[in-house]
Every structure is written in structure tokens, then in C-alpha cells.
Tab-separated table of C-alpha atoms in Angstrom:
chain	number	residue	atom	x	y	z
A	1	GLU	CA	0.000	0.000	0.000
A	2	PRO	CA	1.173	3.549	-0.656
A	3	ARG	CA	2.486	5.237	2.474
A	4	ASN	CA	2.226	8.824	1.298
A	5	GLU	CA	-0.087	11.251	3.009
A	6	ASN	CA	-2.134	13.728	0.988
A	7	ARG	CA	-2.086	17.117	2.668
A	8	SER	CA	-3.792	20.269	1.563
A	9	VAL	CA	-1.678	23.069	0.159
A	10	PRO	CA	-1.924	26.265	2.217
A	11	VAL	CA	-3.911	28.893	0.353
A	12	ARG	CA	-3.084	32.570	0.691
A	13	PRO	CA	-6.079	34.532	1.981
A	14	ALA	CA	-7.679	37.083	-0.316
A	15	ASN	CA	-6.550	40.707	0.012
A	16	ALA	CA	-10.000	41.659	1.312
A	17	GLU	CA	-9.443	39.329	4.284
A	18	LEU	CA	-6.008	40.822	5.018
A	19	ARG	CA	-6.834	44.537	4.622
A	20	SER	CA	-10.016	46.562	4.705
A	21	ARG	CA	-8.868	48.445	1.573
A	22	GLU	CA	-6.034	48.543	-0.941
A	23	TYR	CA	-5.250	52.264	-1.012
A	24	LEU	CA	-4.085	55.090	1.245
A	25	THR	CA	-5.774	58.460	1.629
A	26	GLU	CA	-3.803	61.695	1.297
A	27	ALA	CA	-3.879	62.154	5.087
A	28	GLU	CA	-2.502	58.634	5.583
A	29	VAL	CA	0.287	59.289	3.075
A	30	GLU	CA	1.175	62.452	5.039
A	31	LYS	CA	1.218	60.425	8.271
A	32	LEU	CA	3.449	57.810	6.621
A	33	MET	CA	5.838	60.487	5.321
A	34	LYS	CA	5.987	62.174	8.735
A	35	GLN	CA	6.967	58.858	10.306
A	36	ALA	CA	9.490	58.182	7.525
A	37	ARG	CA	11.287	61.456	8.312
A	38	GLN	CA	12.105	60.055	11.779
A	39	GLY	CA	14.262	57.265	10.323
A	40	ARG	CA	17.961	57.052	9.502
A	41	TYR	CA	17.423	58.074	5.869
A	42	GLY	CA	14.309	60.086	6.605
A	43	HIS	CA	14.500	62.546	3.735
A	44	ARG	CA	15.095	59.822	1.138
A	45	ASP	CA	12.245	57.666	2.450
A	46	ALA	CA	9.756	60.548	2.674
A	47	THR	CA	10.687	61.716	-0.844
A	48	LEU	CA	10.277	58.159	-2.159
A	49	MET	CA	6.729	58.058	-0.806
A	50	LEU	CA	5.893	61.548	-2.069
A	51	ILE	CA	7.059	60.792	-5.628
A	52	ALA	CA	5.458	57.322	-5.656
A	53	PHE	CA	2.124	58.733	-4.464
A	54	ARG	CA	1.998	61.839	-6.656
A	55	HIS	CA	3.001	60.018	-9.840
A	56	GLY	CA	1.349	56.653	-9.183
A	57	LEU	CA	4.570	54.649	-9.437
A	58	ARG	CA	4.797	50.901	-8.947
A	59	ALA	CA	7.531	49.535	-6.671
A	60	ILE	CA	9.748	48.518	-9.612
A	61	GLU	CA	9.254	51.935	-11.244
A	62	ILE	CA	10.451	53.569	-8.021
A	63	CYS	CA	13.545	51.337	-8.044
A	64	ASP	CA	14.359	52.012	-11.711
A	65	LEU	CA	13.916	55.805	-11.495
A	66	GLU	CA	17.144	57.468	-12.674
A	67	TRP	CA	18.304	61.078	-12.449
A	68	SER	CA	18.272	61.227	-16.245
A	69	GLN	CA	14.460	61.030	-16.019
A	70	VAL	CA	14.250	64.136	-13.801
A	71	GLU	CA	14.323	67.514	-15.522
A	72	PHE	CA	14.966	70.483	-13.207
A	73	GLY	CA	14.763	73.308	-15.758
A	74	ARG	CA	12.124	75.971	-16.194
A	75	SER	CA	9.388	73.413	-16.716
A	76	ALA	CA	10.475	70.798	-14.168
A	77	SER	CA	9.223	67.381	-15.162
A	78	LEU	CA	9.532	63.670	-14.531
A	79	HIS	CA	9.839	61.310	-17.491
A	80	VAL	CA	7.968	58.242	-16.293
A	81	ARG	CA	8.838	54.862	-17.796
A	82	ARG	CA	6.108	52.350	-17.075
A	83	VAL	CA	6.396	48.591	-16.721
A	84	LYS	CA	3.754	45.971	-17.574
A	85	ASN	CA	3.364	47.418	-21.078
A	86	GLY	CA	2.203	50.755	-19.624
A	87	LYS	CA	2.261	54.013	-21.560
A	88	PRO	CA	5.233	56.263	-20.778
A	89	SER	CA	4.487	59.898	-19.998
A	90	VAL	CA	5.967	63.179	-18.823
A	91	HIS	CA	4.593	64.527	-15.529
A	92	PRO	CA	5.105	68.057	-14.214
A	93	LEU	CA	6.895	68.332	-10.867
A	94	ARG	CA	5.467	70.571	-8.140
A	95	GLY	CA	7.550	72.859	-5.924
A	96	ASP	CA	7.755	70.555	-2.898
A	97	GLU	CA	8.797	67.656	-5.127
A	98	ILE	CA	11.533	69.735	-6.782
A	99	ARG	CA	12.929	70.876	-3.414
A	100	SER	CA	12.884	67.319	-2.055
A	101	LEU	CA	14.579	65.898	-5.155
A	102	ARG	CA	17.294	68.588	-5.133
A	103	GLU	CA	18.063	67.860	-1.482
A	104	LEU	CA	18.142	64.138	-2.255
A	105	ARG	CA	20.602	64.795	-5.080
A	106	ARG	CA	22.862	66.621	-2.602
A	107	GLN	CA	22.688	63.700	-0.164
A	108	PHE	CA	23.452	61.005	-2.778
A	109	PRO	CA	25.581	62.798	-5.416
A	110	ASP	CA	27.319	59.701	-6.790
A	111	SER	CA	24.260	57.588	-7.562
A	112	GLY	CA	22.654	57.385	-10.991
A	113	PHE	CA	19.425	56.286	-9.325
A	114	VAL	CA	17.077	58.742	-7.630
A	115	PHE	CA	16.423	56.426	-4.689
A	116	ALA	CA	19.714	54.800	-3.767
A	117	THR	CA	20.574	52.449	-0.938
A	118	GLU	CA	23.340	53.383	1.493
A	119	ARG	CA	25.764	51.545	-0.804
A	120	GLY	CA	24.741	53.745	-3.722
A	121	GLY	CA	22.914	51.078	-5.731
A	122	PRO	CA	19.245	50.874	-6.648
A	123	PHE	CA	16.569	49.435	-4.385
A	124	THR	CA	14.828	46.178	-5.204
A	125	SER	CA	11.029	46.131	-5.277
A	126	ASP	CA	11.037	43.782	-2.255
A	127	ALA	CA	13.220	46.231	-0.325
A	128	VAL	CA	10.839	49.110	-1.145
A	129	ASN	CA	7.866	47.049	0.042
A	130	ARG	CA	9.660	46.059	3.264
A	131	LEU	CA	10.644	49.683	3.890
A	132	ILE	CA	7.086	50.971	3.477
A	133	LYS	CA	5.686	48.092	5.539
A	134	ARG	CA	8.076	48.862	8.439
A	135	ILE	CA	7.289	52.575	8.319
A	136	GLY	CA	3.561	51.756	8.260
A	137	GLU	CA	3.978	49.629	11.386
A	138	ARG	CA	5.915	52.424	13.133
A	139	ALA	CA	3.200	54.909	12.127
A	140	GLY	CA	0.621	52.740	13.898
A	141	PHE	CA	-1.591	51.747	10.968
A	142	SER	CA	-4.092	49.044	11.891
A	143	PHE	CA	-3.545	47.335	8.531
A	144	GLN	CA	-0.470	46.257	6.593
A	145	VAL	CA	0.834	48.908	4.206
A	146	HIS	CA	2.644	48.129	0.946
A	147	ALA	CA	4.065	50.183	-1.925
A	148	HIS	CA	1.210	49.553	-4.369
A	149	MET	CA	-1.201	51.245	-1.944
A	150	LEU	CA	0.530	54.532	-2.847
A	151	ARG	CA	-0.263	53.945	-6.549
A	152	HIS	CA	-3.896	53.136	-5.780
A	153	GLY	CA	-4.033	56.145	-3.452
A	154	CYS	CA	-2.914	58.333	-6.356
A	155	GLY	CA	-5.706	57.024	-8.577
A	156	TYR	CA	-8.386	57.557	-5.923
A	157	ALA	CA	-7.061	61.026	-5.008
A	158	LEU	CA	-7.193	62.111	-8.663
A	159	ALA	CA	-10.707	60.669	-9.082
A	160	ASN	CA	-11.893	62.386	-5.878
A	161	ALA	CA	-10.490	65.679	-7.188
A	162	GLY	CA	-12.849	65.323	-10.155
A	163	HIS	CA	-10.292	64.583	-12.875
A	164	ASP	CA	-11.409	62.973	-16.112
A	165	THR	CA	-11.100	59.171	-16.257
A	166	ARG	CA	-9.103	59.338	-19.514
A	167	ALA	CA	-6.649	61.797	-17.965
A	168	ILE	CA	-6.206	59.498	-14.926
A	169	GLN	CA	-5.650	56.600	-17.342
A	170	ASP	CA	-2.820	58.488	-19.045
A	171	TRP	CA	-1.351	59.667	-15.712
A	172	LEU	CA	-1.151	56.100	-14.402
A	173	GLY	CA	-0.014	54.696	-17.756
A	174	HIS	CA	-2.866	52.207	-18.189
A	175	ARG	CA	-3.264	50.866	-21.716
A	176	SER	CA	-6.855	49.827	-21.037
A	177	ILE	CA	-9.505	52.023	-19.413
A	178	GLN	CA	-10.896	49.021	-17.508
A	179	HIS	CA	-7.981	49.298	-15.064
A	180	THR	CA	-8.732	52.973	-14.432
A	181	VAL	CA	-12.497	52.891	-13.860
A	182	ARG	CA	-12.016	51.235	-10.453
A	183	TYR	CA	-10.852	54.616	-9.129
A	184	THR	CA	-13.878	56.548	-10.363
A	185	GLU	CA	-16.328	53.924	-9.041
A	186	LEU	CA	-15.643	54.967	-5.430
A	187	ALA	CA	-15.276	58.698	-6.030
A	188	PRO	CA	-17.857	60.676	-4.006
A	189	THR	CA	-17.869	63.406	-6.665
A	190	ARG	CA	-19.350	60.918	-9.121
A	191	PHE	CA	-22.904	61.566	-7.856
A	192	LYS	CA	-22.390	65.235	-6.900
A	193	ASP	CA	-24.936	66.753	-9.305
A	194	PHE	CA	-27.608	64.059	-8.954
A	195	TRP	CA	-31.079	65.360	-7.916
A	196	ARG	CA	-30.313	69.001	-8.616
């Protein structure tokens, strides 16, 4: 007789069971950045979160961001290269982003990457996720935080501000609109003019 024992394979729980939601609000991003500033590389970590949130970057896009993609001239801009067959785009940089990036450049002058490790090399996407998770725990969030929540937070923040779905699609680099409509489905401004 066979002596093997059939055991069930552990199944990872669904995201809905692990977290109440998959995005961060603007206030939560501010709280996360405030906590990040308390760390050893506080300015770098807070700038990483600011840029990831404002431009809807994935973890790997954060890691691959090079100084050659940042333009500091009169019309400061960020040349965003997307992964997963996303559409590349050029995003304007706001004043606080420019100041943070310039300070970061002074702190890590020898790195070709915007967000460099203490050894001067690029982050890995796992390292970015671990970093954000640790900062989320220190900030006292009741749920686990990960890097992609910043991207989703960007989409929801833009939808809540009343931006056009097609414009959000281009901002986030989605090839298909079906990936973008999830952000407008929960926007409270969607029903603003109903019954008027």
C-alpha cells in the first residue's frame, strides 16, 4: 500500500481578508511620510513616498527611477517609464517635489538612481515594500501597508479631485480604461450633481 499522506496546500487569503482596503488616503500618506522622516534616511524615504504617491509609481518603477528622467529646468518634469506594457508619460513636478529631489541629489551625489541604498545602488522592489511596511507599522496603521497602496491612493485622489477618467488613465499609464475605472467607481464626486 502507498504510504504517502495527501495534505492540503496552504492557500493565501484574499486581500480583502487581510486589509479593509487597498489604497491610502492623502492624510494617511502624510502620516506615513511624517513617520518616515524620523528614520535614519528620513528625507530619502519621505521623498520616495511623495514621488510614488503623486506620480502613481509601482515599486519597480520607483527602483528604476534614474536622475536622467528628472528635468529640473524651467518646466520641471519627470519622465515616467512604465512597466507591464504601460504608456510612458511626462509629468510636471510641483515645488515641494523639486525641493525634495534637489536635497536628495545633494545627499546622494554619486548615484545614478534617484532612490539609492546606502551603498549607492538601486533598491529592489522587495526592499521598497519592506521599507514601506516597516514605516507603516511604526506609524501605527491598523492594517499592513505596501508600496502599491501609494499607486492606488494616487488614482483615488485624482478621481476624488474630479479629474477625467481618460486623464487618470494616461497619468497612471494604463493601456486599457478598464484598469482605471475602479478609481472613479468609489469617487464621491461621481454623484455630486444628482437630484439638482
